[in-house]
mmCIF file of N, CA, C and O in Angstrom:
data_model
loop_
_atom_site.group_PDB
_atom_site.id
_atom_site.type_symbol
_atom_site.label_atom_id
_atom_site.label_comp_id
_atom_site.label_asym_id
_atom_site.label_seq_id
_atom_site.Cartn_x
_atom_site.Cartn_y
_atom_site.Cartn_z
ATOM 1 N N UNK A 1 -12.524 -31.300 24.062
ATOM 2 C CA UNK A 1 -11.786 -31.729 22.873
ATOM 3 C C UNK A 1 -12.793 -31.858 21.757
ATOM 4 O O UNK A 1 -13.758 -32.620 21.818
ATOM 5 N N UNK A 2 -12.578 -31.169 20.616
ATOM 6 C CA UNK A 2 -13.472 -31.258 19.473
ATOM 7 C C UNK A 2 -13.518 -32.641 18.915
ATOM 8 O O UNK A 2 -12.501 -33.325 18.819
ATOM 9 N N UNK A 3 -14.717 -33.095 18.491
ATOM 10 C CA UNK A 3 -14.874 -34.363 17.863
ATOM 11 C C UNK A 3 -14.593 -34.271 16.382
ATOM 12 O O UNK A 3 -14.849 -33.261 15.791
ATOM 13 N N UNK A 4 -14.118 -35.385 15.814
ATOM 14 C CA UNK A 4 -13.930 -35.444 14.368
ATOM 15 C C UNK A 4 -15.269 -35.533 13.706
ATOM 16 O O UNK A 4 -16.263 -35.903 14.316
ATOM 17 N N UNK A 5 -15.347 -35.085 12.412
ATOM 18 C CA UNK A 5 -16.612 -35.143 11.696
ATOM 19 C C UNK A 5 -17.094 -36.621 11.545
ATOM 20 O O UNK A 5 -16.334 -37.533 11.423
ATOM 21 N N UNK A 6 -18.424 -36.765 11.654
ATOM 22 C CA UNK A 6 -19.040 -38.105 11.544
ATOM 23 C C UNK A 6 -19.102 -38.482 10.060
ATOM 24 O O UNK A 6 -19.151 -37.673 9.191
ATOM 25 N N UNK A 7 -19.125 -39.789 9.871
ATOM 26 C CA UNK A 7 -19.251 -40.334 8.543
ATOM 27 C C UNK A 7 -20.648 -40.899 8.486
ATOM 28 O O UNK A 7 -21.120 -41.622 9.392
ATOM 29 N N UNK A 8 -21.395 -40.565 7.398
ATOM 30 C CA UNK A 8 -22.778 -41.005 7.269
ATOM 31 C C UNK A 8 -22.965 -41.584 5.824
ATOM 32 O O UNK A 8 -22.090 -41.461 5.022
ATOM 33 N N UNK A 9 -24.102 -42.183 5.602
ATOM 34 C CA UNK A 9 -24.440 -42.724 4.275
ATOM 35 C C UNK A 9 -25.965 -42.490 4.104
ATOM 36 O O UNK A 9 -26.688 -42.467 5.054
ATOM 37 N N UNK A 10 -26.385 -42.334 2.882
ATOM 38 C CA UNK A 10 -27.788 -42.105 2.594
ATOM 39 C C UNK A 10 -28.589 -43.419 2.705
ATOM 40 O O UNK A 10 -29.797 -43.426 2.973
ATOM 41 N N UNK A 11 -27.928 -44.504 2.426
ATOM 42 C CA UNK A 11 -28.626 -45.822 2.384
ATOM 43 C C UNK A 11 -28.325 -46.644 3.665
ATOM 44 O O UNK A 11 -27.230 -46.621 4.185
ATOM 45 N N UNK A 12 -29.363 -47.368 4.050
ATOM 46 C CA UNK A 12 -29.219 -48.326 5.162
ATOM 47 C C UNK A 12 -29.540 -49.674 4.580
ATOM 48 O O UNK A 12 -30.546 -49.824 3.858
ATOM 49 N N UNK A 13 -28.773 -50.716 4.687
ATOM 50 C CA UNK A 13 -27.569 -50.745 5.577
ATOM 51 C C UNK A 13 -26.430 -49.938 4.968
ATOM 52 O O UNK A 13 -26.368 -49.739 3.766
ATOM 53 N N UNK A 14 -25.537 -49.546 5.863
ATOM 54 C CA UNK A 14 -24.414 -48.730 5.529
ATOM 55 C C UNK A 14 -23.481 -49.484 4.493
ATOM 56 O O UNK A 14 -23.086 -50.584 4.774
ATOM 57 N N UNK A 15 -23.249 -48.829 3.404
ATOM 58 C CA UNK A 15 -22.390 -49.410 2.353
ATOM 59 C C UNK A 15 -21.185 -48.467 2.290
ATOM 60 O O UNK A 15 -21.351 -47.242 2.138
ATOM 61 N N UNK A 16 -19.993 -48.979 2.309
ATOM 62 C CA UNK A 16 -18.791 -48.227 2.323
ATOM 63 C C UNK A 16 -18.688 -47.288 1.156
ATOM 64 O O UNK A 16 -18.191 -46.151 1.283
ATOM 65 N N UNK A 17 -19.266 -47.647 -0.010
ATOM 66 C CA UNK A 17 -19.186 -46.788 -1.188
ATOM 67 C C UNK A 17 -20.091 -45.568 -1.063
ATOM 68 O O UNK A 17 -19.934 -44.583 -1.751
ATOM 69 N N UNK A 18 -21.066 -45.588 -0.133
ATOM 70 C CA UNK A 18 -22.001 -44.477 0.097
ATOM 71 C C UNK A 18 -21.499 -43.526 1.142
ATOM 72 O O UNK A 18 -22.164 -42.501 1.479
ATOM 73 N N UNK A 19 -20.351 -43.810 1.701
ATOM 74 C CA UNK A 19 -19.803 -43.062 2.822
ATOM 75 C C UNK A 19 -19.534 -41.577 2.411
ATOM 76 O O UNK A 19 -19.014 -41.331 1.332
ATOM 77 N N UNK A 20 -19.905 -40.705 3.295
ATOM 78 C CA UNK A 20 -19.566 -39.277 3.128
ATOM 79 C C UNK A 20 -19.464 -38.644 4.516
ATOM 80 O O UNK A 20 -20.029 -39.155 5.506
ATOM 81 N N UNK A 21 -18.748 -37.526 4.584
ATOM 82 C CA UNK A 21 -18.569 -36.840 5.875
ATOM 83 C C UNK A 21 -19.736 -35.874 6.105
ATOM 84 O O UNK A 21 -20.178 -35.179 5.198
ATOM 85 N N UNK A 22 -20.278 -35.895 7.268
ATOM 86 C CA UNK A 22 -21.371 -35.048 7.684
ATOM 87 C C UNK A 22 -20.860 -33.689 8.137
ATOM 88 O O UNK A 22 -20.813 -33.411 9.295
ATOM 89 N N UNK A 23 -20.391 -32.927 7.167
ATOM 90 C CA UNK A 23 -19.785 -31.602 7.485
ATOM 91 C C UNK A 23 -20.786 -30.634 8.126
ATOM 92 O O UNK A 23 -20.427 -29.870 9.008
ATOM 93 N N UNK A 24 -22.064 -30.679 7.712
ATOM 94 C CA UNK A 24 -23.018 -29.742 8.234
ATOM 95 C C UNK A 24 -23.175 -29.883 9.720
ATOM 96 O O UNK A 24 -23.095 -28.900 10.439
ATOM 97 N N UNK A 25 -23.371 -31.100 10.177
ATOM 98 C CA UNK A 25 -23.502 -31.364 11.621
ATOM 99 C C UNK A 25 -22.209 -30.998 12.386
ATOM 100 O O UNK A 25 -22.242 -30.423 13.457
ATOM 101 N N UNK A 26 -21.071 -31.304 11.776
ATOM 102 C CA UNK A 26 -19.771 -30.987 12.426
ATOM 103 C C UNK A 26 -19.598 -29.533 12.579
ATOM 104 O O UNK A 26 -19.207 -29.009 13.613
ATOM 105 N N UNK A 27 -19.885 -28.735 11.497
ATOM 106 C CA UNK A 27 -19.730 -27.290 11.564
ATOM 107 C C UNK A 27 -20.681 -26.726 12.624
ATOM 108 O O UNK A 27 -20.298 -25.869 13.429
ATOM 109 N N UNK A 28 -21.955 -27.265 12.622
ATOM 110 C CA UNK A 28 -22.887 -26.759 13.620
ATOM 111 C C UNK A 28 -22.342 -27.026 15.039
ATOM 112 O O UNK A 28 -22.464 -26.155 15.936
ATOM 113 N N UNK A 29 -21.818 -28.184 15.271
ATOM 114 C CA UNK A 29 -21.234 -28.531 16.586
ATOM 115 C C UNK A 29 -20.093 -27.578 16.974
ATOM 116 O O UNK A 29 -19.917 -27.186 18.128
ATOM 117 N N UNK A 30 -19.230 -27.318 15.980
ATOM 118 C CA UNK A 30 -18.064 -26.484 16.250
ATOM 119 C C UNK A 30 -18.454 -25.049 16.562
ATOM 120 O O UNK A 30 -17.941 -24.424 17.489
ATOM 121 N N UNK A 31 -19.421 -24.541 15.805
ATOM 122 C CA UNK A 31 -19.939 -23.151 16.097
ATOM 123 C C UNK A 31 -20.577 -23.083 17.478
ATOM 124 O O UNK A 31 -20.353 -22.148 18.217
ATOM 125 N N UNK A 32 -21.395 -24.099 17.805
ATOM 126 C CA UNK A 32 -22.018 -24.096 19.104
ATOM 127 C C UNK A 32 -20.973 -24.176 20.196
ATOM 128 O O UNK A 32 -21.093 -23.514 21.271
ATOM 129 N N UNK A 33 -19.894 -24.898 19.995
ATOM 130 C CA UNK A 33 -18.825 -25.019 20.980
ATOM 131 C C UNK A 33 -18.026 -23.741 21.206
ATOM 132 O O UNK A 33 -17.431 -23.519 22.268
ATOM 133 N N UNK A 34 -18.061 -22.860 20.230
ATOM 134 C CA UNK A 34 -17.330 -21.612 20.335
ATOM 135 C C UNK A 34 -17.838 -20.746 21.467
ATOM 136 O O UNK A 34 -17.081 -19.965 22.053
ATOM 137 N N UNK A 35 -19.106 -20.882 21.799
ATOM 138 C CA UNK A 35 -19.671 -20.109 22.922
ATOM 139 C C UNK A 35 -18.990 -20.427 24.247
ATOM 140 O O UNK A 35 -19.007 -19.638 25.130
ATOM 141 N N UNK A 36 -18.382 -21.607 24.352
ATOM 142 C CA UNK A 36 -17.703 -22.008 25.565
ATOM 143 C C UNK A 36 -16.313 -21.477 25.649
ATOM 144 O O UNK A 36 -15.669 -21.547 26.711
ATOM 145 N N UNK A 37 -15.785 -20.941 24.568
ATOM 146 C CA UNK A 37 -14.426 -20.356 24.603
ATOM 147 C C UNK A 37 -14.491 -19.064 25.397
ATOM 148 O O UNK A 37 -15.204 -18.122 25.043
ATOM 149 N N UNK A 38 -13.704 -18.993 26.449
ATOM 150 C CA UNK A 38 -13.745 -17.812 27.313
ATOM 151 C C UNK A 38 -12.576 -16.871 27.085
ATOM 152 O O UNK A 38 -12.635 -15.723 27.555
ATOM 153 N N UNK A 39 -11.549 -17.314 26.375
ATOM 154 C CA UNK A 39 -10.394 -16.440 26.100
ATOM 155 C C UNK A 39 -9.915 -16.675 24.683
ATOM 156 O O UNK A 39 -10.290 -17.652 24.024
ATOM 157 N N UNK A 40 -9.158 -15.673 24.126
ATOM 158 C CA UNK A 40 -8.655 -15.794 22.759
ATOM 159 C C UNK A 40 -7.655 -16.928 22.708
ATOM 160 O O UNK A 40 -7.525 -17.610 21.688
ATOM 161 N N UNK A 41 -6.914 -17.208 23.800
ATOM 162 C CA UNK A 41 -5.962 -18.326 23.860
ATOM 163 C C UNK A 41 -6.711 -19.658 23.611
ATOM 164 O O UNK A 41 -6.267 -20.489 22.828
ATOM 165 N N UNK A 42 -7.807 -19.826 24.299
ATOM 166 C CA UNK A 42 -8.647 -21.024 24.142
ATOM 167 C C UNK A 42 -9.196 -21.137 22.733
ATOM 168 O O UNK A 42 -9.210 -22.220 22.132
ATOM 169 N N UNK A 43 -9.598 -20.000 22.185
ATOM 170 C CA UNK A 43 -10.182 -20.003 20.869
ATOM 171 C C UNK A 43 -9.134 -20.388 19.823
ATOM 172 O O UNK A 43 -9.432 -21.170 18.926
ATOM 173 N N UNK A 44 -7.916 -19.825 19.964
ATOM 174 C CA UNK A 44 -6.848 -20.183 19.008
ATOM 175 C C UNK A 44 -6.430 -21.659 19.189
ATOM 176 O O UNK A 44 -6.103 -22.341 18.205
ATOM 177 N N UNK A 45 -6.447 -22.126 20.408
ATOM 178 C CA UNK A 45 -6.089 -23.523 20.659
ATOM 179 C C UNK A 45 -7.100 -24.478 19.938
ATOM 180 O O UNK A 45 -6.699 -25.463 19.287
ATOM 181 N N UNK A 46 -8.354 -24.119 20.028
ATOM 182 C CA UNK A 46 -9.394 -24.882 19.325
ATOM 183 C C UNK A 46 -9.099 -24.935 17.885
ATOM 184 O O UNK A 46 -9.145 -25.990 17.224
ATOM 185 N N UNK A 47 -8.778 -23.758 17.280
ATOM 186 C CA UNK A 47 -8.517 -23.678 15.826
ATOM 187 C C UNK A 47 -7.335 -24.570 15.440
ATOM 188 O O UNK A 47 -7.350 -25.209 14.403
ATOM 189 N N UNK A 48 -6.277 -24.593 16.231
ATOM 190 C CA UNK A 48 -5.130 -25.425 15.919
ATOM 191 C C UNK A 48 -5.447 -26.905 16.081
ATOM 192 O O UNK A 48 -5.021 -27.761 15.265
ATOM 193 N N UNK A 49 -6.299 -27.248 17.073
ATOM 194 C CA UNK A 49 -6.670 -28.630 17.316
ATOM 195 C C UNK A 49 -7.403 -29.253 16.151
ATOM 196 O O UNK A 49 -7.196 -30.406 15.818
ATOM 197 N N UNK A 50 -8.233 -28.441 15.538
ATOM 198 C CA UNK A 50 -9.058 -28.997 14.379
ATOM 199 C C UNK A 50 -8.560 -28.591 13.037
ATOM 200 O O UNK A 50 -9.244 -28.688 12.025
ATOM 201 N N UNK A 51 -7.307 -28.155 12.969
ATOM 202 C CA UNK A 51 -6.722 -27.622 11.714
ATOM 203 C C UNK A 51 -6.855 -28.628 10.553
ATOM 204 O O UNK A 51 -7.278 -28.225 9.493
ATOM 205 N N UNK A 52 -6.515 -29.895 10.730
ATOM 206 C CA UNK A 52 -6.623 -30.817 9.614
ATOM 207 C C UNK A 52 -8.042 -30.992 9.169
ATOM 208 O O UNK A 52 -8.316 -31.123 7.948
ATOM 209 N N UNK A 53 -8.983 -30.991 10.066
ATOM 210 C CA UNK A 53 -10.419 -31.110 9.685
ATOM 211 C C UNK A 53 -10.885 -29.893 8.959
ATOM 212 O O UNK A 53 -11.595 -29.969 7.964
ATOM 213 N N UNK A 54 -10.387 -28.691 9.414
ATOM 214 C CA UNK A 54 -10.752 -27.446 8.662
ATOM 215 C C UNK A 54 -10.208 -27.410 7.282
ATOM 216 O O UNK A 54 -10.903 -26.963 6.359
ATOM 217 N N UNK A 55 -9.000 -27.899 7.172
ATOM 218 C CA UNK A 55 -8.352 -27.927 5.830
ATOM 219 C C UNK A 55 -9.146 -28.881 4.890
ATOM 220 O O UNK A 55 -9.369 -28.564 3.708
ATOM 221 N N UNK A 56 -9.541 -30.002 5.398
ATOM 222 C CA UNK A 56 -10.319 -30.985 4.612
ATOM 223 C C UNK A 56 -11.686 -30.404 4.283
ATOM 224 O O UNK A 56 -12.141 -30.516 3.104
ATOM 225 N N UNK A 57 -12.305 -29.722 5.198
ATOM 226 C CA UNK A 57 -13.618 -29.032 4.959
ATOM 227 C C UNK A 57 -13.430 -27.983 3.841
ATOM 228 O O UNK A 57 -14.282 -27.906 2.949
ATOM 229 N N UNK A 58 -12.386 -27.236 3.911
ATOM 230 C CA UNK A 58 -12.138 -26.169 2.900
ATOM 231 C C UNK A 58 -12.071 -26.794 1.487
ATOM 232 O O UNK A 58 -12.575 -26.234 0.555
ATOM 233 N N UNK A 59 -11.447 -27.938 1.398
ATOM 234 C CA UNK A 59 -11.319 -28.644 0.063
ATOM 235 C C UNK A 59 -12.658 -29.200 -0.374
ATOM 236 O O UNK A 59 -13.016 -29.122 -1.531
ATOM 237 N N UNK A 60 -13.373 -29.824 0.579
ATOM 238 C CA UNK A 60 -14.580 -30.557 0.204
ATOM 239 C C UNK A 60 -15.858 -29.698 0.149
ATOM 240 O O UNK A 60 -16.789 -30.030 -0.577
ATOM 241 N N UNK A 61 -15.891 -28.612 0.929
ATOM 242 C CA UNK A 61 -17.092 -27.778 0.962
ATOM 243 C C UNK A 61 -16.686 -26.333 1.332
ATOM 244 O O UNK A 61 -16.858 -25.919 2.459
ATOM 245 N N UNK A 62 -16.135 -25.599 0.321
ATOM 246 C CA UNK A 62 -15.677 -24.225 0.606
ATOM 247 C C UNK A 62 -16.745 -23.280 1.175
ATOM 248 O O UNK A 62 -16.398 -22.480 2.049
ATOM 249 N N UNK A 63 -17.955 -23.471 0.792
ATOM 250 C CA UNK A 63 -19.045 -22.574 1.327
ATOM 251 C C UNK A 63 -19.215 -22.808 2.797
ATOM 252 O O UNK A 63 -19.392 -21.872 3.576
ATOM 253 N N UNK A 64 -19.280 -24.091 3.203
ATOM 254 C CA UNK A 64 -19.470 -24.390 4.615
ATOM 255 C C UNK A 64 -18.252 -23.999 5.394
ATOM 256 O O UNK A 64 -18.393 -23.559 6.588
ATOM 257 N N UNK A 65 -17.094 -24.114 4.837
ATOM 258 C CA UNK A 65 -15.832 -23.641 5.458
ATOM 259 C C UNK A 65 -15.944 -22.134 5.757
ATOM 260 O O UNK A 65 -15.548 -21.665 6.781
ATOM 261 N N UNK A 66 -16.496 -21.380 4.823
ATOM 262 C CA UNK A 66 -16.652 -19.950 4.947
ATOM 263 C C UNK A 66 -17.586 -19.649 6.125
ATOM 264 O O UNK A 66 -17.348 -18.636 6.879
ATOM 265 N N UNK A 67 -18.623 -20.414 6.277
ATOM 266 C CA UNK A 67 -19.545 -20.232 7.449
ATOM 267 C C UNK A 67 -18.794 -20.439 8.768
ATOM 268 O O UNK A 67 -18.907 -19.647 9.659
ATOM 269 N N UNK A 68 -17.976 -21.489 8.812
ATOM 270 C CA UNK A 68 -17.230 -21.747 9.998
ATOM 271 C C UNK A 68 -16.186 -20.639 10.272
ATOM 272 O O UNK A 68 -16.022 -20.160 11.405
ATOM 273 N N UNK A 69 -15.541 -20.214 9.221
ATOM 274 C CA UNK A 69 -14.549 -19.095 9.364
ATOM 275 C C UNK A 69 -15.177 -17.820 9.841
ATOM 276 O O UNK A 69 -14.611 -17.137 10.700
ATOM 277 N N UNK A 70 -16.344 -17.506 9.264
ATOM 278 C CA UNK A 70 -17.044 -16.295 9.727
ATOM 279 C C UNK A 70 -17.405 -16.371 11.215
ATOM 280 O O UNK A 70 -17.250 -15.396 11.934
ATOM 281 N N UNK A 71 -17.859 -17.536 11.592
ATOM 282 C CA UNK A 71 -18.235 -17.740 13.034
ATOM 283 C C UNK A 71 -17.002 -17.586 13.921
ATOM 284 O O UNK A 71 -17.037 -16.993 14.985
ATOM 285 N N UNK A 72 -15.894 -18.153 13.462
ATOM 286 C CA UNK A 72 -14.607 -18.077 14.209
ATOM 287 C C UNK A 72 -14.177 -16.589 14.392
ATOM 288 O O UNK A 72 -13.888 -16.188 15.503
ATOM 289 N N UNK A 73 -14.235 -15.863 13.306
ATOM 290 C CA UNK A 73 -13.846 -14.430 13.329
ATOM 291 C C UNK A 73 -14.770 -13.624 14.188
ATOM 292 O O UNK A 73 -14.315 -12.742 14.940
ATOM 293 N N UNK A 74 -16.038 -13.868 14.132
ATOM 294 C CA UNK A 74 -16.979 -13.179 14.972
ATOM 295 C C UNK A 74 -16.724 -13.448 16.506
ATOM 296 O O UNK A 74 -16.693 -12.526 17.297
ATOM 297 N N UNK A 75 -16.548 -14.729 16.853
ATOM 298 C CA UNK A 75 -16.261 -15.061 18.256
ATOM 299 C C UNK A 75 -14.931 -14.438 18.670
ATOM 300 O O UNK A 75 -14.790 -13.938 19.790
ATOM 301 N N UNK A 76 -13.961 -14.427 17.794
ATOM 302 C CA UNK A 76 -12.647 -13.894 18.115
ATOM 303 C C UNK A 76 -12.828 -12.404 18.437
ATOM 304 O O UNK A 76 -12.210 -11.920 19.411
ATOM 305 N N UNK A 77 -13.585 -11.673 17.621
ATOM 306 C CA UNK A 77 -13.794 -10.277 17.859
ATOM 307 C C UNK A 77 -14.505 -10.054 19.171
ATOM 308 O O UNK A 77 -14.181 -9.124 19.945
ATOM 309 N N UNK A 78 -15.498 -10.892 19.506
ATOM 310 C CA UNK A 78 -16.211 -10.768 20.804
ATOM 311 C C UNK A 78 -15.229 -10.956 21.921
ATOM 312 O O UNK A 78 -15.300 -10.191 22.919
ATOM 313 N N UNK A 79 -14.370 -11.945 21.842
ATOM 314 C CA UNK A 79 -13.425 -12.230 22.944
ATOM 315 C C UNK A 79 -12.405 -11.074 23.047
ATOM 316 O O UNK A 79 -12.002 -10.721 24.139
ATOM 317 N N UNK A 80 -11.941 -10.533 21.956
ATOM 318 C CA UNK A 80 -10.977 -9.418 21.983
ATOM 319 C C UNK A 80 -11.604 -8.197 22.607
ATOM 320 O O UNK A 80 -10.894 -7.415 23.263
ATOM 321 N N UNK A 81 -12.854 -7.951 22.365
ATOM 322 C CA UNK A 81 -13.488 -6.765 22.929
ATOM 323 C C UNK A 81 -13.769 -6.865 24.390
ATOM 324 O O UNK A 81 -14.022 -5.840 25.002
ATOM 325 N N UNK A 82 -13.688 -8.043 24.944
ATOM 326 C CA UNK A 82 -13.936 -8.241 26.353
ATOM 327 C C UNK A 82 -12.736 -7.821 27.191
ATOM 328 O O UNK A 82 -12.850 -7.464 28.345
ATOM 329 N N UNK A 83 -11.520 -7.974 26.619
ATOM 330 C CA UNK A 83 -10.331 -7.715 27.383
ATOM 331 C C UNK A 83 -9.979 -6.282 27.558
ATOM 332 O O UNK A 83 -10.527 -5.421 27.095
#
């Protein structure tokens, strides 16, 4: 089950006003997890499972969303070529 993005802050102690989502680490984790997808069904299920996080990422960091999308498409092509 994919984890939700972590919330971090630049300052310690943690101040709620400094809160931001650590999209970079989350995207890295998601891309690393794609290697474990063994079928296109599993890959699509993962995509549906994190849909709300992906939509939020697209709004907050379109460039990083593009990196995730490219990795998704690459893994999808790899899985389709196996069958």
